[in-house]
Short mmCIF file of C-alpha atoms in Angstrom, two decimals:
data_model
loop_
_atom_site.label_atom_id
_atom_site.label_comp_id
_atom_site.label_asym_id
_atom_site.label_seq_id
_atom_site.Cartn_x
_atom_site.Cartn_y
_atom_site.Cartn_z
CA MET E 226 -9.79 14.22 -33.39
CA ALA E 227 -9.22 17.82 -32.79
CA GLU E 228 -6.40 18.21 -29.64
CA GLY E 229 -6.89 22.42 -29.02
CA ASN E 230 -3.68 24.58 -29.61
CA GLY E 231 -2.87 25.11 -26.05
CA GLY E 232 -0.29 22.94 -25.18
CA GLY E 233 1.39 23.15 -29.28
CA GLY E 234 0.03 21.91 -31.73
CA GLU E 235 -0.33 18.29 -32.18
CA ASP E 236 2.99 16.18 -31.71
CA GLY E 237 2.91 18.97 -28.29
CA GLN E 238 0.14 16.86 -27.04
CA LYS E 239 1.41 13.61 -28.21
CA ILE E 240 4.68 14.20 -26.93
CA LYS E 241 2.39 15.33 -23.49
CA ARG E 242 0.14 12.02 -23.14
CA ILE E 243 3.24 9.49 -23.48
CA ALA E 244 5.16 12.26 -21.03
CA ALA E 245 1.39 11.56 -18.13
CA ALA E 246 1.83 7.39 -19.36
CA ALA E 247 4.34 7.09 -17.99
CA TYR E 248 4.55 9.14 -14.69
CA ASP E 249 5.03 7.79 -11.83
CA TYR E 250 0.79 8.06 -9.81
CA GLU E 251 1.75 5.93 -6.94
CA ASN E 252 4.34 7.11 -5.22
CA ASP E 253 2.71 10.87 -5.86
CA ALA E 254 1.11 10.99 -2.73
CA ARG E 255 -1.73 13.24 -3.94
CA TRP E 256 -2.32 11.43 -6.78
CA PRO E 257 -4.65 8.34 -4.10
CA SER E 258 -6.38 11.45 -2.50
CA TYR E 259 -7.10 13.22 -5.65
CA TRP E 260 -8.93 9.25 -6.71
CA SER E 261 -10.42 9.22 -3.53
CA ASN E 262 -12.68 11.48 -4.89
CA VAL E 263 -13.48 10.50 -7.87
CA LEU E 264 -16.85 9.21 -8.01
CA ILE E 265 -17.13 5.68 -10.43
CA PRO E 266 -21.81 5.18 -10.93
CA PRO E 267 -21.49 1.40 -10.39
CA HIS E 268 -22.82 0.81 -14.08
CA MET E 269 -19.34 2.85 -14.61
CA ALA E 270 -16.80 0.87 -12.59
CA ALA E 271 -15.08 -1.74 -14.05
CA ARG E 272 -14.65 -0.40 -16.84
CA PRO E 273 -10.34 -0.66 -17.05
CA ASP E 274 -10.25 3.04 -18.90
CA LEU E 275 -11.55 5.14 -15.66
CA MET E 276 -8.13 5.32 -13.62
CA ASP E 277 -6.61 5.92 -16.81
CA HIS E 278 -8.51 8.87 -17.93
CA PHE E 279 -8.24 9.85 -14.10
CA LYS E 280 -4.97 9.95 -14.16
CA ARG E 281 -4.88 12.48 -17.72
CA LYS E 282 -6.57 14.44 -16.00
CA PHE E 283 -4.08 14.64 -12.58
CA TYR E 284 -1.25 15.34 -14.47
CA GLN E 285 -3.19 18.19 -15.94
CA ARG E 286 -4.49 19.45 -13.20
CA TYR E 287 -2.11 18.85 -11.48
CA ILE E 288 1.56 18.64 -13.16
CA ASP E 289 1.07 20.26 -16.64
CA PRO E 290 -2.34 22.44 -17.42
CA ASP E 291 -1.60 22.73 -20.72
CA PHE E 292 -2.12 18.48 -21.18
CA VAL E 293 -5.53 18.23 -23.29
CA VAL E 294 -7.85 15.80 -22.37
CA VAL E 295 -9.94 14.25 -24.34
CA ALA E 296 -13.54 14.38 -23.50
CA MET E 297 -14.62 10.36 -21.88
CA ALA E 298 -17.08 8.82 -24.23
CA SER E 299 -20.14 7.26 -22.79
CA SER E 300 -20.92 4.22 -25.34
CA SER E 301 -20.77 0.97 -23.70
CA SER E 302 -21.83 -2.81 -24.70
CA GLY E 303 -24.19 -4.14 -27.32
CA ALA E 304 -26.33 -5.49 -24.18
CA SER E 305 -25.41 -2.07 -22.88
CA SER E 306 -27.12 -0.70 -25.46
CA SER E 307 -30.03 -2.29 -26.00
CA SER E 308 -31.81 -2.57 -22.75
CA SER E 309 -31.41 0.89 -22.45
CA GLN E 310 -33.19 1.53 -25.68
CA SER E 311 -35.68 -1.44 -24.45
CA THR E 312 -36.70 0.82 -21.34
CA GLY E 313 -38.68 3.20 -23.61
CA PRO E 314 -38.09 7.07 -24.85
CA SER E 315 -39.21 8.59 -21.58
CA ARG E 316 -35.55 7.26 -20.81
CA ARG E 317 -33.16 10.11 -20.44
CA SER E 318 -29.44 8.62 -22.04
CA THR E 319 -26.77 8.35 -20.37
CA PRO E 320 -23.87 11.56 -19.67
CA SER E 321 -20.25 11.36 -20.17
CA VAL E 322 -17.65 9.92 -18.14
CA ASP E 323 -16.18 13.67 -17.11
CA GLN E 324 -20.65 14.31 -15.91
CA THR E 325 -21.22 11.52 -14.25
CA SER E 326 -18.04 10.29 -11.90
CA ARG E 327 -16.07 13.94 -11.77
CA PRO E 328 -13.73 14.19 -8.19
CA ARG E 329 -15.46 15.12 -6.14
CA ASP E 330 -13.97 19.17 -5.95
CA SER E 331 -16.66 19.97 -8.94
CA GLY E 332 -19.14 20.41 -6.86
CA SER E 333 -21.81 18.03 -8.08
CA SER E 334 -24.81 16.84 -7.12
CA GLY E 335 -26.56 14.14 -8.74
CA GLY E 336 -28.04 11.10 -7.58
CA ALA E 337 -25.28 8.95 -8.88
CA SER E 338 -23.23 10.76 -5.77
CA SER E 339 -25.60 11.38 -3.18
CA ARG E 340 -23.58 7.88 -0.82
CA PRO E 341 -20.62 8.70 -1.78
CA LEU E 342 -21.47 12.37 -0.08
CA ASP E 343 -22.66 10.69 2.96
CA ARG E 344 -20.51 8.60 4.17
CA ARG E 345 -17.79 10.81 3.36
CA SER E 346 -19.81 13.53 5.39
CA ILE E 347 -19.70 11.18 8.34
CA HIS E 348 -15.79 11.27 8.01
CA LEU E 349 -15.10 13.98 8.35
CA SER E 350 -17.27 14.16 11.24
CA LEU E 351 -15.54 11.16 12.41
CA ASN E 352 -12.70 13.73 12.19
CA VAL E 353 -13.68 16.50 13.62
CA TRP E 354 -15.08 14.18 16.72
CA VAL E 355 -11.02 13.57 16.64
CA ALA E 356 -9.73 16.34 16.58
CA LEU E 357 -12.20 17.74 19.32
CA VAL E 358 -11.31 15.19 21.56
CA SER E 359 -7.80 15.73 21.33
CA ILE E 360 -7.74 18.31 21.39
CA ILE E 361 -9.56 18.14 25.18
CA GLY E 362 -7.06 14.60 25.85
CA MET E 363 -4.69 16.99 26.08
CA ILE E 364 -6.33 19.45 28.04
CA PRO E 365 -3.43 19.19 32.17
CA ILE E 366 -6.86 20.36 34.25
CA VAL E 367 -8.68 18.04 32.67
CA PRO E 368 -9.85 14.93 35.41
CA LYS E 369 -7.66 11.79 35.01
CA GLU E 370 -10.08 10.00 34.55
CA PHE E 371 -12.13 11.62 32.03
CA SER E 372 -8.65 12.15 29.77
CA ILE E 373 -7.82 8.71 29.77
CA LYS E 374 -11.10 8.64 28.06
CA VAL E 375 -10.62 10.58 25.68
CA TYR E 376 -7.38 9.90 25.18
CA ARG E 377 -8.80 6.38 23.67
CA LEU E 378 -11.42 8.16 22.33
CA ALA E 379 -9.28 9.92 19.46
CA LEU E 380 -7.21 7.29 19.20
CA LEU E 381 -10.38 5.40 18.89
CA GLY E 382 -11.67 7.79 16.56
CA THR E 383 -8.25 7.48 14.24
CA LEU E 384 -7.65 3.88 14.02
CA CYS E 385 -11.44 3.97 12.36
CA SER E 386 -11.58 6.53 10.12
CA ASN E 387 -7.80 5.57 9.02
CA SER E 388 -9.24 1.90 7.76
CA TYR E 389 -11.85 3.11 6.11
CA THR E 390 -9.61 5.19 4.32
CA LEU E 391 -7.16 1.96 4.07
CA TYR E 392 -10.08 0.28 3.06
CA THR E 393 -11.87 3.12 -0.06
CA LEU E 394 -8.04 3.10 -1.32
CA HIS E 395 -7.35 -0.39 -1.73
CA GLY E 396 -10.06 -2.39 -0.79
CA LYS E 397 -9.94 -6.09 0.67
CA PRO E 398 -8.38 -8.97 0.17
CA ARG E 399 -9.45 -10.06 -3.99
CA ALA E 400 -9.85 -14.05 -1.88
CA TRP E 401 -8.79 -15.14 1.94
CA ASN E 402 -5.83 -17.13 1.14
CA LEU E 403 -2.69 -16.79 2.24
CA ASN E 404 -0.96 -15.84 -0.81
CA ALA E 405 -3.75 -13.41 -1.79
CA ILE E 406 -3.50 -11.81 1.22
CA GLN E 407 -0.16 -10.97 1.40
CA ALA E 408 -0.37 -9.43 -1.65
CA TRP E 409 -2.99 -7.50 0.21
CA PHE E 410 -0.29 -6.92 2.56
CA GLN E 411 2.47 -6.06 0.62
CA ASN E 412 0.01 -3.57 -1.54
CA VAL E 413 -0.87 -1.66 1.31
CA LEU E 414 2.19 -2.34 3.87
CA ALA E 415 4.55 1.27 3.24
CA THR E 416 0.79 3.50 2.97
CA LYS E 417 0.28 6.62 5.35
CA GLU E 418 -3.31 5.06 6.41
CA PHE E 419 -1.72 1.82 7.34
CA ILE E 420 0.59 3.66 9.71
CA ARG E 421 -1.69 5.30 11.62
CA LEU E 422 -3.57 1.63 12.03
CA ILE E 423 -0.54 0.34 13.53
CA TYR E 424 -0.08 3.36 15.63
CA CYS E 425 -3.14 3.68 16.51
CA LEU E 426 -3.18 0.39 17.64
CA SER E 427 -0.01 -0.25 20.08
CA PHE E 428 -1.26 2.84 22.19
CA ILE E 429 -4.85 1.40 22.64
CA THR E 430 -3.64 -1.58 24.09
CA SER E 431 -1.73 -0.14 25.67
CA GLN E 432 -1.84 0.62 29.05
CA LEU E 433 0.68 3.21 29.37
CA GLN E 434 -1.02 6.61 28.13
CA LEU E 435 1.00 8.87 26.29
CA LYS E 436 -1.04 12.49 25.90
CA PHE E 437 1.87 13.77 23.51
CA ALA E 438 0.74 10.67 21.29
CA LEU E 439 -2.72 13.27 19.89
CA ILE E 440 -0.51 15.28 18.80
CA PRO E 441 -0.24 13.77 15.17
CA VAL E 442 -3.59 12.72 15.89
CA LEU E 443 -4.39 16.23 16.19
CA ILE E 444 -2.12 16.57 13.09
CA TRP E 445 -4.01 13.77 10.56
CA ALA E 446 -7.19 15.04 11.61
CA LEU E 447 -7.06 18.70 10.34
CA GLU E 448 -4.84 18.07 7.83
CA GLN E 449 -8.33 15.67 7.20
CA ILE E 450 -10.85 17.99 7.67
CA ALA E 451 -9.08 21.27 5.58
CA LYS E 452 -9.36 18.94 2.73
CA PHE E 453 -12.79 18.06 2.77
CA LEU E 454 -13.43 22.04 3.95
CA ARG E 455 -11.81 23.55 0.31
CA ARG E 456 -12.76 20.80 -2.08
CA ASN E 457 -16.68 20.71 -1.13
CA PHE E 458 -17.68 23.98 1.15
CA SER E 459 -15.32 26.08 -0.86
CA THR E 460 -17.99 28.85 -2.72
CA SER E 461 -20.12 28.65 0.87
CA SER E 462 -20.17 32.40 2.79
CA LEU E 463 -19.30 30.52 5.96
CA TYR E 464 -17.11 29.41 4.96
CA LYS E 465 -14.95 32.18 3.54
CA LYS E 466 -16.31 33.51 6.32
CA TYR E 467 -15.22 32.07 8.98
CA LEU E 468 -13.38 29.03 7.88
CA GLU E 469 -11.84 30.10 4.66
CA GLU E 470 -8.23 30.86 6.72
CA PRO E 471 -7.52 28.68 9.24
CA CYS E 472 -7.92 25.45 6.42
CA LEU E 473 -5.89 27.95 4.09
CA TRP E 474 -2.72 27.76 6.85
CA ILE E 475 -3.63 24.58 7.86
CA GLU E 476 -3.20 23.42 3.62
CA THR E 477 -0.02 26.42 3.14
CA ASN E 478 1.62 25.08 6.50
CA THR E 479 1.37 20.91 5.74
CA THR E 480 5.17 19.76 5.50
CA THR E 481 5.60 21.89 8.42
CA LEU E 482 2.45 20.39 10.37
CA ASN E 483 3.91 17.14 9.06
CA ILE E 484 7.93 17.79 10.04
CA MET E 485 5.90 18.65 13.89
CA SER E 486 3.83 14.62 13.37
CA ALA E 487 7.67 13.70 13.01
CA ASN E 488 9.05 15.30 16.05
CA SER E 489 6.62 14.04 17.84
CA GLU E 490 6.38 10.39 16.98
CA ILE E 491 10.63 10.15 17.19
CA ALA E 492 10.44 11.88 20.85
CA LEU E 493 7.47 9.35 21.57
CA GLY E 494 9.48 6.24 20.70
CA PHE E 495 12.29 7.92 23.60
CA LEU E 496 10.02 8.24 25.36
CA LEU E 497 8.56 4.59 25.46
CA ILE E 498 12.61 3.63 25.61
CA PHE E 499 12.04 5.17 28.93
CA SER E 500 9.05 4.35 29.83
CA LEU E 501 11.07 0.01 29.63
CA LEU E 502 13.75 1.74 33.44
CA SER E 503 9.31 2.28 35.65
CA TRP E 504 6.57 0.10 36.03
CA GLN E 505 4.36 0.32 33.29
CA ARG E 506 7.08 -0.79 30.61
CA ASN E 507 5.57 -2.41 27.75
CA ILE E 508 8.80 -4.38 25.99
CA ILE E 509 6.31 -5.51 23.27
CA GLN E 510 5.31 -2.12 22.29
CA THR E 511 8.38 -0.99 22.31
CA PHE E 512 10.06 -3.40 19.88
CA ILE E 513 6.36 -2.93 17.64
CA TYR E 514 6.65 1.44 17.37
CA TRP E 515 10.63 1.38 16.70
CA GLN E 516 9.34 -1.68 13.77
CA MET E 517 6.69 1.15 13.41
CA MET E 518 9.59 3.57 13.50
CA LYS E 519 11.76 2.17 10.87
CA LEU E 520 8.69 1.22 8.35
CA MET E 521 8.16 5.24 8.36
CA TYR E 522 11.26 6.19 7.50
CA HIS E 523 11.03 3.60 4.40
CA SER E 524 7.19 5.05 3.76
CA PRO E 525 7.62 7.96 0.25
CA ALA E 526 4.34 8.99 2.29
CA THR E 527 6.22 9.53 5.59
CA GLY E 528 10.10 9.24 4.31
CA SER E 529 10.94 12.92 4.30
CA TYR E 530 9.88 14.58 6.67
CA HIS E 531 10.64 11.27 8.97
CA LYS E 532 14.40 11.46 7.72
CA SER E 533 14.38 16.20 7.76
CA ALA E 534 13.83 15.42 11.51
CA TRP E 535 16.77 12.61 11.75
CA ALA E 536 19.33 14.44 10.99
CA ALA E 537 18.86 17.18 12.59
CA ILE E 538 18.60 16.14 15.23
CA GLY E 539 21.79 14.11 13.99
CA ARG E 540 23.63 16.90 13.81
CA ASN E 541 23.00 18.34 17.32
CA MET E 542 23.57 15.40 18.47
CA ASN E 543 26.92 13.61 17.56
CA PRO E 544 28.73 16.81 17.91
CA TYR E 545 28.62 15.61 22.44
CA VAL E 546 28.69 11.63 21.49
CA THR E 547 32.11 12.78 20.03
CA ARG E 548 33.12 14.50 22.41
CA TYR E 549 31.60 13.33 25.89
CA ALA E 550 31.34 9.96 25.42
CA PRO E 551 33.02 8.27 22.22
CA PHE E 552 32.13 4.68 24.04
CA LEU E 553 28.40 5.14 22.19
CA ASN E 554 29.80 5.25 18.63
CA ARG E 555 29.87 1.48 18.43
CA PRO E 556 26.28 1.10 19.78
CA VAL E 557 24.98 3.07 17.90
CA SER E 558 26.59 2.28 14.49
CA ALA E 559 25.04 -0.52 14.53
CA VAL E 560 21.78 0.95 15.04
CA GLN E 561 22.21 2.35 12.25
CA ARG E 562 22.89 -0.64 10.17
CA TRP E 563 20.10 -2.20 12.18
CA TRP E 564 17.96 1.00 10.75
CA PHE E 565 19.24 1.49 6.76
CA ARG E 566 18.82 -2.28 5.97
#
């Protein structure tokens, strides 16, 4: 089997295959997004070697371009081949896996991909809707009753969007019993989609309306829109003329936007604490939100941004606490022990 000359010969490719197999895909934030855009025909979905094949393609695309990925043969079991022969010579042969189940950004438009494309188009429309109503909800001059409606619609749209993404990436529990639900819950607990679900639920169910809560929602929606447009419409003249620069700016400034989102989420946590002094207090919401903030800090998907934000807060606040309020050192230490636990 030929390996190609781009990776330093057969020995070099063997080492690259070992490195690709040992790579930690689950902790790479790009892998879930890549895998969710792979279109797999129903008759190939049960093949166990498909994910390994696309992990190698992911490794080639993002980690080591010199890694050679051998095309995956479309040969299946004898039963399937015999059934295909029984349909007669007029039936066309099944194409290879790379042709039928390649990621969406390759521009495929076959019949097998039409249904997932429709679902993702609906997902895009939902994110566009969330972005628009979030912007409207943050405008100060909007009437109060209308503002409350668009505020809840933005949170509800984000809830639906992340529920769909969570189901696409992780499916549902294998069985509706306690052990299966616990296993599924542990698998999704630290994902950004599940965290955003809790975020939206905590504000939808509350009587307290904080327009500040729409800033992370808007950032999440814009990121999803930019990714979808760049993957599916990069060759469109309309996209190149009007949308390419904004989408490119969003993707190149993802870190800045996520840090802004983290700062907004932290500010919301303190606003909820201050709201405990008002008639709109909600102790349960505040407790759940700060548990979610702790989860965000420790989650691989969001932890780096929250750690950066908290480090900046500590650098600015610690000198003042030490100088003007040393009596707060002990309570702060107790909170930190709970936080890092």
